[in-house]
Coordinates of C-alpha atoms and ligand atoms in Angstrom, one line a residue:
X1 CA -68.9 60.7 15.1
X2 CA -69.3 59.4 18.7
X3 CA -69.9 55.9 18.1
X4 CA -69.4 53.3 15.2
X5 CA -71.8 50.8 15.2
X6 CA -72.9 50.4 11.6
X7 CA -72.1 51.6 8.4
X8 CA -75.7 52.4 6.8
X9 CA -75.4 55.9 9.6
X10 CA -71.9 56.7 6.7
X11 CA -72.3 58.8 4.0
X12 CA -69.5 58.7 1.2
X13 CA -68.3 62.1 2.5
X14 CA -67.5 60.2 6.2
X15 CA -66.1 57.1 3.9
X16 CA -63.6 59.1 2.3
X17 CA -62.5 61.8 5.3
X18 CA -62.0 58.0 7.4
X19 CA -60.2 56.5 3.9
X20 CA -57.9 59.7 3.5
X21 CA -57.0 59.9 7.1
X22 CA -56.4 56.2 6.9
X23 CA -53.7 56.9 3.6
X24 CA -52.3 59.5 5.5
X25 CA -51.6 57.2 8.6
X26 CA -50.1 55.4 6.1
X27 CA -48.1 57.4 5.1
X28 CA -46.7 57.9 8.2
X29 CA -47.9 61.1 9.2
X30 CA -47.3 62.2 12.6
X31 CA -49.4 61.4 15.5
X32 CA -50.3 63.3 18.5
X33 CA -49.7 60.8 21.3
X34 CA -53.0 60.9 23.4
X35 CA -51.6 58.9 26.3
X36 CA -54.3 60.2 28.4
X37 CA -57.2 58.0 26.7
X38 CA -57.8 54.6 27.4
X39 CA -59.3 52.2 25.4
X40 CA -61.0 48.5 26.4
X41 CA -61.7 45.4 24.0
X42 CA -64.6 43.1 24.7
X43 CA -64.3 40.3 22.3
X44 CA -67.2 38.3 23.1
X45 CA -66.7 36.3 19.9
X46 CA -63.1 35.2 19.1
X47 CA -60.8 37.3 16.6
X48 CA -57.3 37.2 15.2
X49 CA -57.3 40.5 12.7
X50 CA -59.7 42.7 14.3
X51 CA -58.9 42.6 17.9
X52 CA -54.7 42.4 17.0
X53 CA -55.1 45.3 14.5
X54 CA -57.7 47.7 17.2
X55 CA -54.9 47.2 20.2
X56 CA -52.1 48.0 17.2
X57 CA -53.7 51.2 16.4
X58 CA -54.6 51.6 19.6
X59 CA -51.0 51.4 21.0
X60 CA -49.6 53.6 17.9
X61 CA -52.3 56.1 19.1
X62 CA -51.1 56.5 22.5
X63 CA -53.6 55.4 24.4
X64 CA -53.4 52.7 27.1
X65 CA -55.4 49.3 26.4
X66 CA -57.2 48.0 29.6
X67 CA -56.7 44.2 29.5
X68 CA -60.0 42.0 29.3
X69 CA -60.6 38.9 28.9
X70 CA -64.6 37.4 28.1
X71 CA -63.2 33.6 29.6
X72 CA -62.0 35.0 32.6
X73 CA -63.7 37.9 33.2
X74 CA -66.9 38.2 35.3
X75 CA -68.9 37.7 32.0
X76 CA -68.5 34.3 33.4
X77 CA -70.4 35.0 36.4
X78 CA -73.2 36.0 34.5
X79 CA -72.2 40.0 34.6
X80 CA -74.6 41.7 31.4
X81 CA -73.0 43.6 28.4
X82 CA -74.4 46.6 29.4
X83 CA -72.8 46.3 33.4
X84 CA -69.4 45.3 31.9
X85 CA -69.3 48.4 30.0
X86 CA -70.7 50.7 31.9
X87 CA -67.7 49.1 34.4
X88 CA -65.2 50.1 32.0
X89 CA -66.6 53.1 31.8
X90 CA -66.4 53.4 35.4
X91 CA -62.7 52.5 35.6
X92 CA -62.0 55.1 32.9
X93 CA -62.3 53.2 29.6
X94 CA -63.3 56.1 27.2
X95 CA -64.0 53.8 24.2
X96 CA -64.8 49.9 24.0
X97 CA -64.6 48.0 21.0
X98 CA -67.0 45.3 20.9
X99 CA -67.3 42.1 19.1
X100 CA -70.3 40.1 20.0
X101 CA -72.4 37.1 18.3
X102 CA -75.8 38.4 19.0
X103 CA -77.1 40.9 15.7
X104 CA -77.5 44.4 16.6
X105 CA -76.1 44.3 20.2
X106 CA -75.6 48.1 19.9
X107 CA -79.1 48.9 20.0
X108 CA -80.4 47.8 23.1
X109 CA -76.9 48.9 24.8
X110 CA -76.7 52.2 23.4
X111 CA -80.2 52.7 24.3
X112 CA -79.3 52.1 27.8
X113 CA -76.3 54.0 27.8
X114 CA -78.1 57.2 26.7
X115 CA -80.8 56.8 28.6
X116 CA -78.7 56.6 32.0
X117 CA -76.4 59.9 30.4
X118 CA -73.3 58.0 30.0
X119 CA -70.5 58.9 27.6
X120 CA -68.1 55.9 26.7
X121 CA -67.8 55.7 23.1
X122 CA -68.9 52.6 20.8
X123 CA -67.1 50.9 18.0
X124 CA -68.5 48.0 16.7
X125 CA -65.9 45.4 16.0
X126 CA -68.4 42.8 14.4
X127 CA -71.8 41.9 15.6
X128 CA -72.9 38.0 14.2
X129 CA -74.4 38.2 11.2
X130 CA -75.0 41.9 10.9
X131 CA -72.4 44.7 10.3
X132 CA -68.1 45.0 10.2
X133 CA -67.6 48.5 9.9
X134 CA -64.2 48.6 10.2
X135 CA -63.8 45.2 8.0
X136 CA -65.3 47.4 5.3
X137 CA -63.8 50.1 5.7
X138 CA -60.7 48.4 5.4
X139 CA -61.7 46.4 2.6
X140 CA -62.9 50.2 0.9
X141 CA -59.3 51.3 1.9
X142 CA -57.7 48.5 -0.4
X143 CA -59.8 48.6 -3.1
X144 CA -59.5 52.2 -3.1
X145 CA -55.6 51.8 -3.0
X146 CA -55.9 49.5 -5.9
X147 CA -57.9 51.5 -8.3
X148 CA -58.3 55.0 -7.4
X149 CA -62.0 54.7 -7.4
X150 CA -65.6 53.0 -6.9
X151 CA -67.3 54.4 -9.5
X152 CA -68.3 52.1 -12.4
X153 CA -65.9 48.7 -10.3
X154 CA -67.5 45.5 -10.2
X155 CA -67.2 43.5 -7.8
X156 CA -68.1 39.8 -7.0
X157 CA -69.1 38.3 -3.2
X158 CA -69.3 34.8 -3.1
X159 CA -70.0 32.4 -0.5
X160 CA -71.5 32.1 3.0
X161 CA -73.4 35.4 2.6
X162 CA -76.0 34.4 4.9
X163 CA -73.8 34.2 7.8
X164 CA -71.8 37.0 6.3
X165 CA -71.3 41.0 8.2
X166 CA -68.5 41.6 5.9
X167 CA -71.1 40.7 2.8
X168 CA -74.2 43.3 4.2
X169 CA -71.7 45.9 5.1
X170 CA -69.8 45.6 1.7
X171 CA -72.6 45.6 -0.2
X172 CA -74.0 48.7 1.3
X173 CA -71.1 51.2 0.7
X174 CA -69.6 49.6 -1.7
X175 CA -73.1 50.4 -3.8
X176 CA -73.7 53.7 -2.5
X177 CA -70.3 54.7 -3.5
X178 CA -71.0 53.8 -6.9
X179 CA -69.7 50.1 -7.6
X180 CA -71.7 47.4 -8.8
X181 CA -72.2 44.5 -6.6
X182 CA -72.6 40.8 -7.3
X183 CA -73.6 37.7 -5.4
X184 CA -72.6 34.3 -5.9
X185 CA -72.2 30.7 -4.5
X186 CA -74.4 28.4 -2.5
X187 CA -78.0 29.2 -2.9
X188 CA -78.7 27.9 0.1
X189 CA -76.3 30.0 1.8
X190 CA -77.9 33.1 -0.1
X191 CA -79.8 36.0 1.3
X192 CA -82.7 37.0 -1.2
X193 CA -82.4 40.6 1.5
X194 CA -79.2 41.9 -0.6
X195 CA -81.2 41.8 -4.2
X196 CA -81.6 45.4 -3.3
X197 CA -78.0 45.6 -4.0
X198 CA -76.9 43.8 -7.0
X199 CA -78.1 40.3 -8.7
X200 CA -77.2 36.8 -7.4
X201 CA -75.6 34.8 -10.3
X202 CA -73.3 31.4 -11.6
X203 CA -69.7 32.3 -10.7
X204 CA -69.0 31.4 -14.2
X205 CA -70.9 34.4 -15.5
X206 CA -68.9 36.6 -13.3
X207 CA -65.7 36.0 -13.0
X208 CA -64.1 37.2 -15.8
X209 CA -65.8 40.5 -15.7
X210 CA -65.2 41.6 -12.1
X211 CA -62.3 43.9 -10.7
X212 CA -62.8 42.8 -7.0
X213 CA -63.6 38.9 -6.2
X214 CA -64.6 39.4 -2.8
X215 CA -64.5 35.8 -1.1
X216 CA -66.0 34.9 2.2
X217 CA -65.2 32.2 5.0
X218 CA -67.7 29.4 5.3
X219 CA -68.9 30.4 8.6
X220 CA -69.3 26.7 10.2
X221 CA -70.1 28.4 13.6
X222 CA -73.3 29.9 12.3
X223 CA -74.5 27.2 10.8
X224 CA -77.6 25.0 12.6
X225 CA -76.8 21.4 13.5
X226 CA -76.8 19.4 10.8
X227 CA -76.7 21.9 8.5
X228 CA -72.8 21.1 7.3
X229 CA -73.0 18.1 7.4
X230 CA -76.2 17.9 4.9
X231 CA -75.3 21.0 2.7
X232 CA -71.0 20.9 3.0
X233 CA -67.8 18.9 2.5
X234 CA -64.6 21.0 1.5
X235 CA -63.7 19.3 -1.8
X236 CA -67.2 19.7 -3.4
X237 CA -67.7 23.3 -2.1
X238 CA -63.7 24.1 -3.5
X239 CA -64.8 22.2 -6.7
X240 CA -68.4 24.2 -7.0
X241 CA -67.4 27.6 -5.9
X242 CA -63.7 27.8 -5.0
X243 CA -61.4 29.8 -6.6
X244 CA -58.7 27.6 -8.7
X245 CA -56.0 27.8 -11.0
X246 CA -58.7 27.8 -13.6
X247 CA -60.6 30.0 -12.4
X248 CA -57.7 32.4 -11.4
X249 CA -56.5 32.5 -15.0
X250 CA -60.0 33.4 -16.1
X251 CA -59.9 36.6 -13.7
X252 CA -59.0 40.1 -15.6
X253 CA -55.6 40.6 -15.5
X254 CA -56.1 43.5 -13.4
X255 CA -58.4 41.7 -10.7
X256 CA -57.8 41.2 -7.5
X257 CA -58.8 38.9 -5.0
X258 CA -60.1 39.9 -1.2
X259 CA -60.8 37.3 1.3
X260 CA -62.0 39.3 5.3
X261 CA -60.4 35.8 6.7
X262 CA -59.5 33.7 8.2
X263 CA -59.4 31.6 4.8
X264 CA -60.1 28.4 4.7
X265 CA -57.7 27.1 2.5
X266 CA -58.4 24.6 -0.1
X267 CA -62.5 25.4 0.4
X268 CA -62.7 29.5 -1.0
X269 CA -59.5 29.5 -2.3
X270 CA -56.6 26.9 -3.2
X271 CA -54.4 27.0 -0.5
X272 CA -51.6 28.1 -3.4
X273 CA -53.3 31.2 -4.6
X274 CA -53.7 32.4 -1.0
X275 CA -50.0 34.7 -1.7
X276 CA -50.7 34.6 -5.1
X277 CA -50.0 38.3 -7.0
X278 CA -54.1 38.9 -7.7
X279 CA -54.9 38.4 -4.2
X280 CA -54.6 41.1 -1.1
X281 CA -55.3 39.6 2.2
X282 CA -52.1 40.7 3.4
X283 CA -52.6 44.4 2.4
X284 CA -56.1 44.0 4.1
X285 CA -54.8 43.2 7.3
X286 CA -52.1 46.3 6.8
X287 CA -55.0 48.6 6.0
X288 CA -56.7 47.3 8.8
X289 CA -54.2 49.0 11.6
X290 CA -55.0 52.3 9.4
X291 CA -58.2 52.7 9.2
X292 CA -58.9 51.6 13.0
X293 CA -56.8 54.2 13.9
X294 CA -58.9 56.3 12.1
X295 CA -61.8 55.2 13.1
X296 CA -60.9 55.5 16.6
X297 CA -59.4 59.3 16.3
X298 CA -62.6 60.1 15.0
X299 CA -64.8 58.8 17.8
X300 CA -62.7 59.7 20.4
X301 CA -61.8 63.5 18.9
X302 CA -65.5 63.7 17.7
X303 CA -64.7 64.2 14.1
Ligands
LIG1 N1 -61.9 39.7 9.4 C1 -62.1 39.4 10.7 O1 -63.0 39.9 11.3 O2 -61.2 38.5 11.2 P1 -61.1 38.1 12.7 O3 -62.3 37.3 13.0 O4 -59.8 37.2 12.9 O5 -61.0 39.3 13.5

């Protein structure tokens, strides 16, 4: 694997050798320090989880993290995507992690990069509304940890899946590993293009059915102008779609709640079930260090 840019190029074999090396990480298997590799992050859209948790397991890795900054960097003077990594390249970057707004950055930019024979590896760390490998992955990772399996789960995604990367990229292997997937919430903020992988239906006729509710941040920066303030206020989307105490206690007893973040509290979830014992952010986020180092042994050792 040189590059990570999607996960529809995965097949369940590479989603479990990444999951297992991920438990074994875990585990706290030991590491062969590769201080000779370094590693940039170009976070052209801003991040908390992803970009912390990439330098983490870059750092427990070995390798040396090039500091970069979008706002002060000369992105500013109107430097390309394509220039800035080929300069990283240049000053010995061997992978870049890239978050950017624009859909399918990769394709263009790999293009180029193959084209002109360089060899800087790729990992897409979130590209707008499009893919979140390693959000998925992560999200496979707990879920995985949870139940022991993906055959035969259901699992719920409700809310801004429009706007949503985590939603397209869940949906995908969470399907082709055998789960059954669900949509719900706004209809306005639906996508009729993921029918192909499960039915859009009330909340109410989910909830207390599904192993995994997978909630999703209402993505306020995606949305056009005037768009929230028509379609959107916090209590009636929390009333409408939110997960409650009543709608907690409807859950199976075994269910558990995932949430990408950042939440929003009070709007997907009450802002008291956020710690609550069904929900697993906080395991997310751990996973999250796991799998990226995976991830990132993989495409730089060329697993
Ligand atoms: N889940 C996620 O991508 O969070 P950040 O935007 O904080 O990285």
């Amino acid at each position: 694997m040189e590059h990570l840019l999607t996960v529809e190029t995965l097949t369940n074999e590479d989603v479990m050798a990444l999951l297992n090396r991920a438990f074994e990480l875990k585990k706290g298997v030991k590491v062969k320090q590769q201080d000779d590799i370094y590693a940039v992050n170009l976070f052209y859209e801003n991040s908390t989880r992803t970009r912390t948790s990439f330098e983490k397991a870059e750092y427990a890795l070995g390798y040396q993290v090039l500091p970069f900054e979008v706002a002060t960097s000369s992105v500013q003077k109107g430097e390309s995507l394509y220039d800035t990594v080929i300069t990283m390249e240049a000053v010995g970057a061997k992978v870049a992690v890239i978050r950017h707004s624009e859909n399918a950055y990769y394709q263009p930019l790999l293009a180029q990069l193959q084209e002109k024979g360089h060899s800087i590896h790729l990992v897409n760390g979130g590209d707008g509304s499009g893919q979140h490998p390693t959000q998925c992955l992560l999200d496979l990772m707990t879920i995985y940890e949870e139940f022991g399996h993906f055959e035969g789960l259901k699992v719920a995604i409700i809310g801004d899946i429009r706007n949503s990367r985590v939603a397209r990229s869940n949906a995908h292997l969470l399907t082709q590993l055998g789960a059954s997937v669900f949509f719900s919430g706004p209809d306005y903020w639906f996508d009729e293009s993921l029918l192909i992988y499960g039915p859009y239906k009330p909340e109410e006729e989910l909830l207390k059915d599904m192993d995994v509710v997978m909630l999703l941040r209402v993505q306020h920066e995606r949305h056009s102008e005037g768009e929230d303030q028509a379609l959107f206020t916090k209590e009636a989307y929390h009333e409408a779609y939110g997960i409650n105490q009543k709608r907690y206690a409807e859950m199976k007893k075994t269910a558990i709640i995932m949430h990408p973040g950042p939440i929003n509290r009070g709007v997907e979830l009450a802002s008291e079930l956020v710690e609550a014992p069904k929900s697993r952010f906080y395991r997310q986020i751990q996973n999250g260090v796991y799998v990226r180092m995976a991830v990132l042994e993989a495409v730089c050792g060329g697993k």
